[in-house]
Amino acid sequence: MSELKSLCDITIFGGHGDLAFRKLMPALYHLSNAGYLDEKSRIITATRDSMSHEEHCDLVKLKLKEFLSDDGFEEEKFSYFKKQLHVVIIEFNADESYKGLQDLLNEYPQRERINYLSTAPDFFGTICKTMSHLGLVSPQSRVVLEKPIGRNLQSSHVINDEVLNYFDESQIYRIDHYLGKDTVQNIMALRFSNRFFMPLWDANHIDHIQITVAESVGVEGRWGYYNEYGAMRDMVQNHLMQLLCLVAMEPPCSLDADSVRDEKVKVLRSLRTMTHSDIKEKTVRAQYSKGSIDGIPVPGYLDGDNVNTSTTETFVALRVDIDNWRWNGVPFYLRSGKRMSRQNSEIIIHFKSIPHSIFVNQGKFISENKLVITLQPNESIYLELMNKVPGLSEQMLLKPVELELNTPLKVAHKPDAYERLLLDIIRANPTLFMRLDEVDAAWKWADVILDGWEEDIIPLKSYSAGTDGPSAAVQLIARDGRSWQDE
Ligand code: BG6
């Protein structure tokens, strides 16, 4: 049980959406049952679906049974959680429909209020405006914005400005759920609590860094959304950029929110802006065609119903350069794609080779040290080191071995990213959320590439579902005399 129980009202706008059922409710169920939420706290679902309280609770129960992972569903725990559940029917654009929510919230006007906007960004401004006009925004209110916040810097400004009319920047929590993943937070722990890495973490010792977020799933039921955004906006501008920041940033002077975010934003501002010729050489965009995954045939991106043509990329590979002292000359290779051969998200820090080898190693290569941080499918961190193979061979035989760094720290319940992030919102700790200047800097850099693609500076390539992307991605890194970890 936690020592401090928070008393608050959490309203989830779009509370019958996929994210709410898949991630938010399971996270709140865990937090509630672990004692982080006071039992008088309320979880208010604001939805357009007309239904009674009992019907809503039955639906939440059904979805929890479907989406709760490790601990599973327990009737007793649900009875406790159910007491916190409320539902209000709202048409986001119709002020008068907010009456039920207004009455509910006004029962406890002094309470901390969390407004989780799990809706399309088009509604962000309207919801904030209505809540404010109805007197439901107080200094104790927070608002949580799900990505995508816009399609580019300009549209991101429009949305953020609308929200900023009613909430102060300090009340805004822009979620990037990758920052809530335990292993992602461990990047900071590893880097800044171990002297060992300190002298090695720069261009003198690191040859290059690879960040891959590969998914075997396709766009599932989200074609409409995805087709408008594509892999660059859906994954790279946010998740991969945040991973890159944590790997590349300078040590913050403390763990407080602004110190950490100040360092991340410096990285984003140091990203080298791509020229047209960089876009040709250092970027790849591609879309999957039909193929097979694990022996099962998979349709192509354009093979679904109602789909004719689309140039939306489902795969991106990039070489990114950071223009600062620490990373001068160290390329960051980024890759993300849907319908790839397997789910695999990892960050690989490739150290430089030893200056001179005294080992013949039976003609075998002495491989460079690597730090491999795997986020998915199973979280792990290991250091790849060369070791002697035991035995009496005349010439010493060496092989790489994996030194696992997080084995002793396995825990019974590993919180999901949303559990961590929701708890931080409840505790009003914005460290793991994106400040506006971070979002701006990431868009500014990404916009140049997206604009170049819009102008067709490079063609959209194709890759078969179930592969590791187009050959152009292999060439992108091979041009520098390197290869992707899985090749
Ligand atoms: C979301 C993207 O932000 O992240 C999805 O919109 C993607 O397209 C998902 O599938 C991946 O998240 P995770 O945690 O499963 O890697």
Short mmCIF file of C-alpha atoms and ligand atoms in Angstrom, two decimals:
data_model
loop_
_atom_site.label_atom_id
_atom_site.label_comp_id
_atom_site.label_asym_id
_atom_site.label_seq_id
_atom_site.Cartn_x
_atom_site.Cartn_y
_atom_site.Cartn_z
CA MET A 1 0.00 0.00 0.00
CA SER A 2 1.17 3.51 -0.72
CA GLU A 3 1.70 5.80 2.23
CA LEU A 4 -0.04 8.77 0.55
CA LYS A 5 -3.54 8.43 -0.92
CA SER A 6 -4.58 11.08 -3.38
CA LEU A 7 -8.06 12.51 -3.37
CA CYS A 8 -9.02 13.75 -6.80
CA ASP A 9 -11.61 13.65 -9.57
CA ILE A 10 -10.31 12.19 -12.82
CA THR A 11 -12.48 12.87 -15.87
CA ILE A 12 -11.67 10.90 -18.99
CA PHE A 13 -13.04 12.59 -22.09
CA GLY A 14 -13.42 9.95 -24.77
CA GLY A 15 -13.74 7.48 -21.93
CA HIS A 16 -15.23 4.72 -24.06
CA GLY A 17 -12.43 4.86 -26.59
CA ASP A 18 -9.80 2.22 -27.24
CA LEU A 19 -7.09 3.94 -25.19
CA ALA A 20 -9.38 4.39 -22.20
CA PHE A 21 -10.34 0.72 -22.09
CA ARG A 22 -7.02 -0.73 -23.13
CA LYS A 23 -4.70 1.41 -21.02
CA LEU A 24 -6.30 4.01 -18.74
CA MET A 25 -8.88 1.89 -16.90
CA PRO A 26 -6.46 -1.01 -16.23
CA ALA A 27 -3.89 1.51 -14.95
CA LEU A 28 -6.43 3.21 -12.67
CA TYR A 29 -7.70 -0.17 -11.43
CA HIS A 30 -4.16 -1.07 -10.36
CA LEU A 31 -3.51 2.33 -8.79
CA SER A 32 -6.79 2.26 -6.94
CA ASN A 33 -6.27 -1.22 -5.59
CA ALA A 34 -2.67 -0.51 -4.66
CA GLY A 35 -3.96 2.30 -2.45
CA TYR A 36 -2.68 5.28 -4.42
CA LEU A 37 -6.17 6.73 -4.81
CA ASP A 38 -8.31 7.70 -1.88
CA GLU A 39 -11.49 5.63 -1.97
CA LYS A 40 -13.52 8.83 -2.32
CA SER A 41 -11.68 9.74 -5.52
CA ARG A 42 -13.86 9.56 -8.60
CA ILE A 43 -13.11 8.27 -12.08
CA ILE A 44 -15.60 9.97 -14.34
CA THR A 45 -16.03 8.69 -17.87
CA ALA A 46 -17.27 11.41 -20.23
CA THR A 47 -18.61 9.73 -23.31
CA ARG A 48 -21.01 10.27 -26.17
CA ASP A 49 -22.39 6.74 -25.71
CA SER A 50 -25.70 6.94 -23.94
CA MET A 51 -25.78 4.40 -21.11
CA SER A 52 -26.75 3.94 -17.48
CA HIS A 53 -24.31 3.75 -14.59
CA GLU A 54 -24.80 -0.02 -14.30
CA GLU A 55 -24.28 -0.55 -18.01
CA HIS A 56 -21.10 1.51 -17.85
CA CYS A 57 -19.76 -0.48 -14.88
CA ASP A 58 -20.55 -3.75 -16.68
CA LEU A 59 -18.70 -2.52 -19.75
CA VAL A 60 -15.66 -1.45 -17.71
CA LYS A 61 -15.67 -4.86 -16.02
CA LEU A 62 -15.81 -6.63 -19.37
CA LYS A 63 -12.95 -4.54 -20.76
CA LEU A 64 -10.83 -4.97 -17.64
CA LYS A 65 -11.18 -8.72 -17.98
CA GLU A 66 -10.01 -8.38 -21.56
CA PHE A 67 -7.14 -5.94 -21.08
CA LEU A 68 -5.75 -6.48 -17.57
CA SER A 69 -2.48 -8.23 -18.13
CA ASP A 70 -0.41 -9.76 -15.35
CA ASP A 71 -2.50 -9.75 -12.15
CA GLY A 72 -5.72 -10.43 -13.95
CA PHE A 73 -9.17 -9.51 -12.86
CA GLU A 74 -10.45 -10.07 -9.32
CA GLU A 75 -14.11 -9.67 -8.39
CA GLU A 76 -13.28 -8.27 -4.95
CA LYS A 77 -10.89 -5.68 -6.33
CA PHE A 78 -13.44 -4.67 -8.92
CA SER A 79 -16.14 -4.13 -6.26
CA TYR A 80 -13.82 -1.62 -4.60
CA PHE A 81 -12.89 0.05 -7.90
CA LYS A 82 -16.53 0.19 -9.02
CA LYS A 83 -17.37 2.58 -6.17
CA GLN A 84 -15.12 5.14 -7.83
CA LEU A 85 -16.70 4.83 -11.28
CA HIS A 86 -19.07 7.43 -12.71
CA VAL A 87 -20.33 8.13 -16.19
CA VAL A 88 -21.63 11.31 -17.83
CA ILE A 89 -22.95 11.60 -21.36
CA ILE A 90 -21.43 14.54 -23.21
CA GLU A 91 -21.45 15.81 -26.78
CA PHE A 92 -18.13 17.61 -26.69
CA ASN A 93 -19.35 20.47 -28.88
CA ALA A 94 -22.60 21.07 -26.98
CA ASP A 95 -22.14 23.19 -23.85
CA GLU A 96 -25.51 22.23 -22.39
CA SER A 97 -24.56 18.54 -22.38
CA TYR A 98 -21.84 19.24 -19.76
CA LYS A 99 -24.51 19.83 -17.07
CA GLY A 100 -24.17 16.32 -15.56
CA LEU A 101 -20.42 16.69 -15.30
CA GLN A 102 -20.74 20.19 -13.89
CA ASP A 103 -23.09 18.99 -11.13
CA LEU A 104 -20.84 16.07 -10.29
CA LEU A 105 -17.65 18.11 -10.09
CA ASN A 106 -19.32 20.91 -8.15
CA GLU A 107 -20.12 18.52 -5.33
CA TYR A 108 -16.46 18.95 -4.34
CA PRO A 109 -15.30 22.30 -5.71
CA GLN A 110 -11.96 22.25 -3.87
CA ARG A 111 -10.86 18.89 -5.18
CA GLU A 112 -7.93 18.41 -7.48
CA ARG A 113 -9.29 17.77 -10.96
CA ILE A 114 -7.62 15.86 -13.73
CA ASN A 115 -9.08 16.22 -17.19
CA TYR A 116 -7.73 13.49 -19.45
CA LEU A 117 -8.43 14.37 -23.09
CA SER A 118 -8.44 11.01 -24.81
CA THR A 119 -10.23 12.43 -27.85
CA ALA A 120 -9.23 13.61 -31.29
CA PRO A 121 -7.14 16.80 -30.91
CA ASP A 122 -9.87 18.76 -32.73
CA PHE A 123 -11.86 18.63 -29.49
CA PHE A 124 -9.07 19.75 -27.15
CA GLY A 125 -9.80 23.48 -27.53
CA THR A 126 -13.58 23.08 -27.31
CA ILE A 127 -13.48 20.90 -24.20
CA CYS A 128 -11.05 23.24 -22.40
CA LYS A 129 -13.09 26.29 -23.36
CA THR A 130 -16.39 24.78 -22.18
CA MET A 131 -14.89 23.51 -18.94
CA SER A 132 -13.47 26.95 -18.28
CA HIS A 133 -16.70 28.80 -19.13
CA LEU A 134 -18.60 26.53 -16.78
CA GLY A 135 -16.20 27.43 -13.98
CA LEU A 136 -14.78 23.91 -13.84
CA VAL A 137 -11.14 24.89 -14.27
CA SER A 138 -9.42 25.90 -11.05
CA PRO A 139 -5.77 26.29 -10.06
CA GLN A 140 -6.08 22.67 -8.83
CA SER A 141 -7.02 21.47 -12.31
CA ARG A 142 -4.72 19.64 -14.68
CA VAL A 143 -5.27 18.72 -18.30
CA VAL A 144 -3.71 15.74 -20.02
CA LEU A 145 -3.19 15.82 -23.78
CA GLU A 146 -2.74 12.65 -25.75
CA LYS A 147 -0.68 12.74 -28.90
CA PRO A 148 -0.84 13.55 -31.76
CA ILE A 149 -0.84 17.24 -31.00
CA GLY A 150 -1.05 18.49 -34.56
CA ARG A 151 0.48 17.37 -37.85
CA ASN A 152 3.26 19.95 -37.87
CA LEU A 153 4.60 22.91 -35.90
CA GLN A 154 1.90 25.22 -37.10
CA SER A 155 -1.08 23.01 -36.28
CA SER A 156 0.54 22.02 -32.98
CA HIS A 157 0.69 25.73 -32.11
CA VAL A 158 -2.97 26.19 -32.90
CA ILE A 159 -3.99 23.33 -30.58
CA ASN A 160 -1.58 24.25 -27.80
CA ASP A 161 -2.57 27.92 -27.95
CA GLU A 162 -6.24 26.99 -27.57
CA VAL A 163 -5.50 24.91 -24.48
CA LEU A 164 -3.18 27.60 -23.09
CA ASN A 165 -6.08 30.05 -23.15
CA TYR A 166 -7.61 28.13 -20.26
CA PHE A 167 -4.75 26.26 -18.59
CA ASP A 168 -1.33 27.45 -17.54
CA GLU A 169 1.63 25.54 -19.05
CA SER A 170 2.32 24.12 -15.56
CA GLN A 171 -1.16 22.53 -15.59
CA ILE A 172 -0.68 20.84 -18.97
CA TYR A 173 0.56 17.24 -19.12
CA ARG A 174 1.48 16.19 -22.67
CA ILE A 175 1.75 12.43 -22.64
CA ASP A 176 4.32 10.40 -24.49
CA HIS A 177 3.72 6.95 -23.06
CA TYR A 178 7.25 5.84 -23.95
CA LEU A 179 8.50 8.02 -21.10
CA GLY A 180 6.41 5.96 -18.68
CA LYS A 181 8.08 2.68 -19.63
CA ASP A 182 10.24 1.42 -16.82
CA THR A 183 13.20 0.61 -19.03
CA VAL A 184 13.08 4.06 -20.59
CA GLN A 185 13.37 5.62 -17.14
CA ASN A 186 16.18 3.20 -16.46
CA ILE A 187 18.21 4.93 -19.17
CA MET A 188 18.53 7.92 -16.86
CA ALA A 189 19.20 5.70 -13.86
CA LEU A 190 21.95 3.82 -15.71
CA ARG A 191 23.56 6.91 -17.10
CA PHE A 192 23.40 9.13 -14.07
CA SER A 193 23.81 6.78 -11.15
CA ASN A 194 26.77 4.76 -12.43
CA ARG A 195 30.20 6.27 -12.66
CA PHE A 196 31.13 3.45 -14.99
CA PHE A 197 29.30 4.95 -17.98
CA MET A 198 30.21 8.56 -17.32
CA PRO A 199 33.60 8.72 -19.05
CA LEU A 200 32.49 6.45 -21.90
CA TRP A 201 29.33 8.26 -22.95
CA ASP A 202 30.55 10.45 -25.78
CA ALA A 203 32.10 10.65 -29.23
CA ASN A 204 35.48 9.48 -27.90
CA HIS A 205 34.12 6.05 -27.06
CA ILE A 206 30.82 5.58 -28.86
CA ASP A 207 30.84 4.78 -32.55
CA HIS A 208 27.13 5.12 -33.22
CA ILE A 209 23.70 4.55 -31.72
CA GLN A 210 20.73 2.65 -33.15
CA ILE A 211 17.17 3.14 -32.05
CA THR A 212 14.62 0.72 -33.49
CA VAL A 213 10.92 0.53 -32.73
CA ALA A 214 9.56 -2.25 -34.93
CA GLU A 215 6.02 -3.54 -34.69
CA SER A 216 4.59 -6.65 -36.31
CA VAL A 217 1.05 -5.29 -36.00
CA GLY A 218 -0.41 -3.13 -38.73
CA VAL A 219 -2.57 -0.07 -38.26
CA GLU A 220 -5.33 -2.25 -36.80
CA GLY A 221 -8.66 -0.40 -36.68
CA ARG A 222 -6.98 3.01 -36.90
CA TRP A 223 -6.50 3.41 -40.63
CA GLY A 224 -8.34 6.74 -40.74
CA TYR A 225 -6.10 8.30 -38.11
CA TYR A 226 -2.91 6.63 -39.23
CA ASN A 227 -3.26 7.49 -42.86
CA GLU A 228 -3.32 11.15 -41.98
CA TYR A 229 -0.22 10.94 -39.78
CA GLY A 230 2.11 8.13 -40.88
CA ALA A 231 5.13 6.70 -39.08
CA MET A 232 7.09 9.95 -38.88
CA ARG A 233 4.34 11.80 -37.01
CA ASP A 234 2.97 8.79 -35.14
CA MET A 235 6.25 7.42 -33.81
CA VAL A 236 9.41 9.33 -34.75
CA GLN A 237 8.52 12.94 -33.88
CA ASN A 238 7.54 11.85 -30.38
CA HIS A 239 8.51 8.39 -29.12
CA LEU A 240 11.83 7.95 -30.95
CA MET A 241 12.81 11.56 -30.35
CA GLN A 242 12.19 11.17 -26.62
CA LEU A 243 14.33 8.02 -26.55
CA LEU A 244 17.07 9.85 -28.41
CA CYS A 245 16.88 12.73 -25.91
CA LEU A 246 17.31 10.47 -22.91
CA VAL A 247 20.32 8.78 -24.49
CA ALA A 248 21.94 11.99 -25.69
CA MET A 249 21.14 14.60 -23.05
CA GLU A 250 23.61 16.10 -20.62
CA PRO A 251 23.17 15.21 -16.94
CA PRO A 252 20.45 17.47 -15.53
CA CYS A 253 21.38 19.34 -12.35
CA SER A 254 18.52 17.63 -10.51
CA LEU A 255 15.56 15.37 -11.24
CA ASP A 256 13.06 18.19 -11.07
CA ALA A 257 10.83 18.54 -14.09
CA ASP A 258 12.36 21.62 -15.62
CA SER A 259 15.97 20.55 -15.13
CA VAL A 260 15.29 17.32 -17.02
CA ARG A 261 13.23 19.01 -19.72
CA ASP A 262 15.81 21.79 -20.15
CA GLU A 263 18.40 19.17 -21.05
CA LYS A 264 16.09 17.30 -23.43
CA VAL A 265 15.17 20.45 -25.28
CA LYS A 266 18.86 21.28 -25.77
CA VAL A 267 19.28 17.96 -27.58
CA LEU A 268 16.29 18.63 -29.80
CA ARG A 269 17.64 22.05 -30.66
CA SER A 270 21.01 20.53 -31.53
CA LEU A 271 19.56 18.13 -34.11
CA ARG A 272 21.12 18.94 -37.44
CA THR A 273 18.51 20.32 -39.81
CA MET A 274 18.41 18.26 -42.98
CA THR A 275 19.14 19.82 -46.34
CA HIS A 276 17.59 18.47 -49.52
CA SER A 277 20.62 16.33 -50.16
CA ASP A 278 20.51 15.03 -46.56
CA ILE A 279 16.90 14.03 -47.08
CA LYS A 280 17.99 12.04 -50.13
CA GLU A 281 20.88 10.33 -48.39
CA LYS A 282 19.76 10.08 -44.80
CA THR A 283 16.06 9.35 -44.90
CA VAL A 284 13.97 6.43 -46.12
CA ARG A 285 10.19 6.28 -46.18
CA ALA A 286 8.28 3.19 -47.16
CA GLN A 287 4.90 1.50 -47.07
CA TYR A 288 4.22 -2.20 -46.60
CA SER A 289 2.76 -4.37 -49.30
CA LYS A 290 1.26 -7.79 -48.71
CA GLY A 291 3.43 -10.47 -47.18
CA SER A 292 3.33 -12.90 -44.32
CA ILE A 293 4.15 -12.81 -40.62
CA ASP A 294 4.83 -16.06 -38.77
CA GLY A 295 3.59 -17.94 -41.81
CA ILE A 296 0.23 -16.13 -41.85
CA PRO A 297 -0.57 -14.08 -44.98
CA VAL A 298 -0.97 -10.38 -44.27
CA PRO A 299 -2.62 -7.86 -46.62
CA GLY A 300 -0.75 -4.77 -47.77
CA TYR A 301 -1.42 -1.27 -46.40
CA LEU A 302 -3.53 -0.44 -49.43
CA ASP A 303 -5.39 -3.74 -49.56
CA GLY A 304 -8.10 -2.90 -47.03
CA ASP A 305 -11.68 -1.88 -47.79
CA ASN A 306 -12.21 1.64 -49.13
CA VAL A 307 -8.51 2.17 -49.73
CA ASN A 308 -7.40 3.27 -53.14
CA THR A 309 -4.15 5.09 -53.02
CA SER A 310 -2.11 6.61 -50.27
CA THR A 311 1.48 7.74 -49.92
CA THR A 312 1.46 7.52 -46.13
CA GLU A 313 4.67 5.95 -44.86
CA THR A 314 4.42 2.99 -42.49
CA PHE A 315 8.22 2.76 -42.17
CA VAL A 316 10.90 5.36 -41.59
CA ALA A 317 14.69 5.04 -41.35
CA LEU A 318 16.91 8.02 -40.66
CA ARG A 319 20.46 8.98 -39.92
CA VAL A 320 20.32 11.79 -37.40
CA ASP A 321 23.25 13.97 -36.36
CA ILE A 322 23.51 15.99 -33.20
CA ASP A 323 25.63 19.09 -33.47
CA ASN A 324 27.15 19.50 -30.04
CA TRP A 325 30.44 18.70 -28.32
CA ARG A 326 29.43 15.36 -26.88
CA TRP A 327 28.06 13.83 -30.07
CA ASN A 328 30.13 15.37 -32.83
CA GLY A 329 30.53 12.71 -35.54
CA VAL A 330 28.36 10.07 -33.81
CA PRO A 331 25.41 9.11 -36.01
CA PHE A 332 22.10 8.08 -34.50
CA TYR A 333 20.30 5.61 -36.78
CA LEU A 334 16.56 5.54 -36.20
CA ARG A 335 14.05 3.03 -37.57
CA SER A 336 10.40 2.48 -36.98
CA GLY A 337 7.83 0.51 -38.90
CA LYS A 338 4.59 -1.41 -38.85
CA ARG A 339 4.13 -4.96 -40.10
CA MET A 340 7.77 -5.80 -39.68
CA SER A 341 9.04 -9.34 -39.11
CA ARG A 342 8.69 -9.12 -35.34
CA GLN A 343 8.01 -6.74 -32.51
CA ASN A 344 11.35 -5.38 -31.42
CA SER A 345 12.11 -2.09 -29.74
CA GLU A 346 15.65 -1.47 -28.72
CA ILE A 347 18.37 1.06 -28.26
CA ILE A 348 21.88 -0.07 -29.01
CA ILE A 349 24.92 1.89 -27.97
CA HIS A 350 27.79 0.68 -30.14
CA PHE A 351 31.12 1.45 -28.56
CA LYS A 352 34.22 1.94 -30.69
CA SER A 353 36.51 -0.98 -31.37
CA ILE A 354 39.63 -1.50 -29.29
CA PRO A 355 42.60 0.47 -30.65
CA HIS A 356 44.74 -2.64 -31.25
CA SER A 357 43.96 -6.32 -30.90
CA ILE A 358 46.52 -8.70 -29.40
CA PHE A 359 44.22 -11.67 -30.00
CA VAL A 360 44.28 -13.79 -33.12
CA ASN A 361 40.95 -15.32 -32.01
CA GLN A 362 41.13 -18.07 -34.65
CA GLY A 363 40.50 -15.50 -37.33
CA LYS A 364 37.25 -14.41 -35.71
CA PHE A 365 36.31 -10.84 -35.32
CA ILE A 366 36.67 -9.16 -31.90
CA SER A 367 33.32 -7.47 -31.72
CA GLU A 368 32.86 -4.06 -30.22
CA ASN A 369 31.15 -3.65 -26.87
CA LYS A 370 27.49 -2.85 -26.97
CA LEU A 371 24.95 -1.73 -24.46
CA VAL A 372 21.58 -3.13 -25.55
CA ILE A 373 18.46 -1.68 -23.99
CA THR A 374 15.38 -3.65 -25.05
CA LEU A 375 11.96 -2.16 -24.46
CA GLN A 376 9.90 -4.77 -26.30
CA PRO A 377 8.82 -7.52 -26.44
CA ASN A 378 10.63 -8.16 -23.13
CA GLU A 379 12.34 -5.39 -21.23
CA SER A 380 16.01 -6.04 -20.62
CA ILE A 381 19.36 -4.33 -20.52
CA TYR A 382 22.62 -6.06 -21.21
CA LEU A 383 26.19 -5.20 -21.92
CA GLU A 384 27.95 -7.21 -24.60
CA LEU A 385 31.53 -7.93 -23.60
CA MET A 386 34.23 -10.15 -25.04
CA ASN A 387 35.12 -13.16 -22.89
CA LYS A 388 37.52 -16.07 -23.11
CA VAL A 389 35.93 -19.39 -24.00
CA PRO A 390 37.05 -21.85 -21.31
CA GLY A 391 39.41 -24.55 -22.59
CA LEU A 392 42.93 -25.45 -23.57
CA SER A 393 43.07 -24.25 -27.14
CA GLU A 394 46.51 -23.01 -28.09
CA GLN A 395 45.28 -19.64 -29.16
CA MET A 396 42.90 -17.95 -26.78
CA LEU A 397 39.39 -18.07 -28.19
CA LEU A 398 37.12 -15.13 -27.40
CA LYS A 399 33.37 -14.80 -27.73
CA PRO A 400 30.89 -12.06 -26.92
CA VAL A 401 28.81 -12.70 -23.80
CA GLU A 402 25.81 -10.79 -22.54
CA LEU A 403 26.08 -9.36 -19.06
CA GLU A 404 22.50 -8.77 -17.95
CA LEU A 405 22.15 -5.60 -15.96
CA ASN A 406 18.60 -5.78 -14.68
CA THR A 407 18.12 -9.43 -13.71
CA PRO A 408 18.28 -9.05 -9.93
CA LEU A 409 15.65 -6.35 -9.92
CA LYS A 410 12.63 -8.27 -11.17
CA VAL A 411 9.44 -7.34 -9.32
CA ALA A 412 6.08 -9.09 -8.96
CA HIS A 413 4.01 -6.43 -10.70
CA LYS A 414 5.70 -4.36 -13.36
CA PRO A 415 3.60 -1.24 -13.80
CA ASP A 416 2.46 -0.36 -17.27
CA ALA A 417 3.67 2.97 -18.67
CA TYR A 418 0.23 4.51 -18.16
CA GLU A 419 0.20 3.49 -14.50
CA ARG A 420 3.42 5.40 -13.90
CA LEU A 421 2.25 8.41 -15.89
CA LEU A 422 -1.22 8.60 -14.35
CA LEU A 423 0.30 8.43 -10.90
CA ASP A 424 2.67 11.25 -11.77
CA ILE A 425 -0.28 13.34 -13.00
CA ILE A 426 -2.17 12.59 -9.77
CA ARG A 427 0.91 13.67 -7.81
CA ALA A 428 1.37 16.71 -10.04
CA ASN A 429 4.85 15.71 -11.14
CA PRO A 430 5.39 16.78 -14.78
CA THR A 431 8.95 15.44 -15.21
CA LEU A 432 7.89 12.69 -17.62
CA PHE A 433 5.67 14.93 -19.74
CA MET A 434 6.60 17.08 -22.69
CA ARG A 435 6.94 20.79 -22.25
CA LEU A 436 5.76 22.96 -25.09
CA ASP A 437 9.27 23.95 -26.17
CA GLU A 438 10.17 20.25 -26.54
CA VAL A 439 7.18 19.61 -28.77
CA ASP A 440 8.05 22.70 -30.81
CA ALA A 441 11.69 21.74 -31.27
CA ALA A 442 10.78 18.19 -32.32
CA TRP A 443 8.26 19.46 -34.87
CA LYS A 444 10.65 22.08 -36.22
CA TRP A 445 13.19 19.38 -37.02
CA ALA A 446 10.66 16.84 -38.32
CA ASP A 447 8.79 19.38 -40.46
CA VAL A 448 11.81 19.88 -42.71
CA ILE A 449 11.87 16.17 -43.53
CA LEU A 450 8.11 15.92 -43.90
CA ASP A 451 8.09 18.92 -46.23
CA GLY A 452 10.87 17.35 -48.29
CA TRP A 453 8.88 14.14 -48.59
CA GLU A 454 5.81 16.15 -49.54
CA GLU A 455 7.87 17.58 -52.39
CA ASP A 456 8.82 14.02 -53.37
CA ILE A 457 12.56 14.61 -52.88
CA ILE A 458 12.75 10.87 -52.31
CA PRO A 459 10.31 8.23 -53.53
CA LEU A 460 8.12 6.20 -51.24
CA LYS A 461 9.62 2.70 -51.17
CA SER A 462 7.79 -0.52 -50.61
CA TYR A 463 8.54 -3.46 -48.32
CA SER A 464 6.75 -6.75 -47.90
CA ALA A 465 4.89 -7.21 -44.64
CA GLY A 466 6.92 -9.50 -42.40
CA THR A 467 10.32 -8.20 -43.44
CA ASP A 468 12.66 -5.70 -41.79
CA GLY A 469 11.80 -2.86 -44.14
CA PRO A 470 13.03 -1.88 -47.59
CA SER A 471 16.57 -2.49 -48.83
CA ALA A 472 17.03 1.29 -48.89
CA ALA A 473 17.15 1.20 -45.06
CA VAL A 474 19.99 -1.31 -45.24
CA GLN A 475 21.81 0.90 -47.74
CA LEU A 476 21.30 3.98 -45.55
CA ILE A 477 23.46 2.53 -42.78
CA ALA A 478 25.72 0.47 -45.07
CA ARG A 479 26.83 3.68 -46.79
CA ASP A 480 28.56 4.55 -43.51
CA GLY A 481 30.18 1.09 -43.31
CA ARG A 482 27.81 -0.09 -40.59
CA SER A 483 24.83 -2.44 -40.36
CA TRP A 484 21.64 -2.75 -38.35
CA GLN A 485 21.98 -4.95 -35.31
CA ASP A 486 19.60 -7.62 -36.68
CA GLU A 487 21.29 -8.02 -40.07
C1 BG6 B 1 1.32 4.76 -30.25
C2 BG6 B 1 1.15 4.79 -31.74
O1 BG6 B 1 1.66 6.02 -29.77
O2 BG6 B 1 2.34 3.83 -29.92
C3 BG6 B 1 0.83 3.41 -32.27
O3 BG6 B 1 0.10 5.68 -32.07
C4 BG6 B 1 1.86 2.41 -31.82
O4 BG6 B 1 0.76 3.43 -33.69
C5 BG6 B 1 2.06 2.50 -30.31
O5 BG6 B 1 1.43 1.12 -32.18
C6 BG6 B 1 3.22 1.64 -29.87
O6 BG6 B 1 3.27 1.62 -28.49
P1 BG6 B 1 3.96 0.42 -27.74
O7 BG6 B 1 3.98 0.82 -26.31
O8 BG6 B 1 3.13 -0.78 -28.00
O9 BG6 B 1 5.32 0.30 -28.34
#
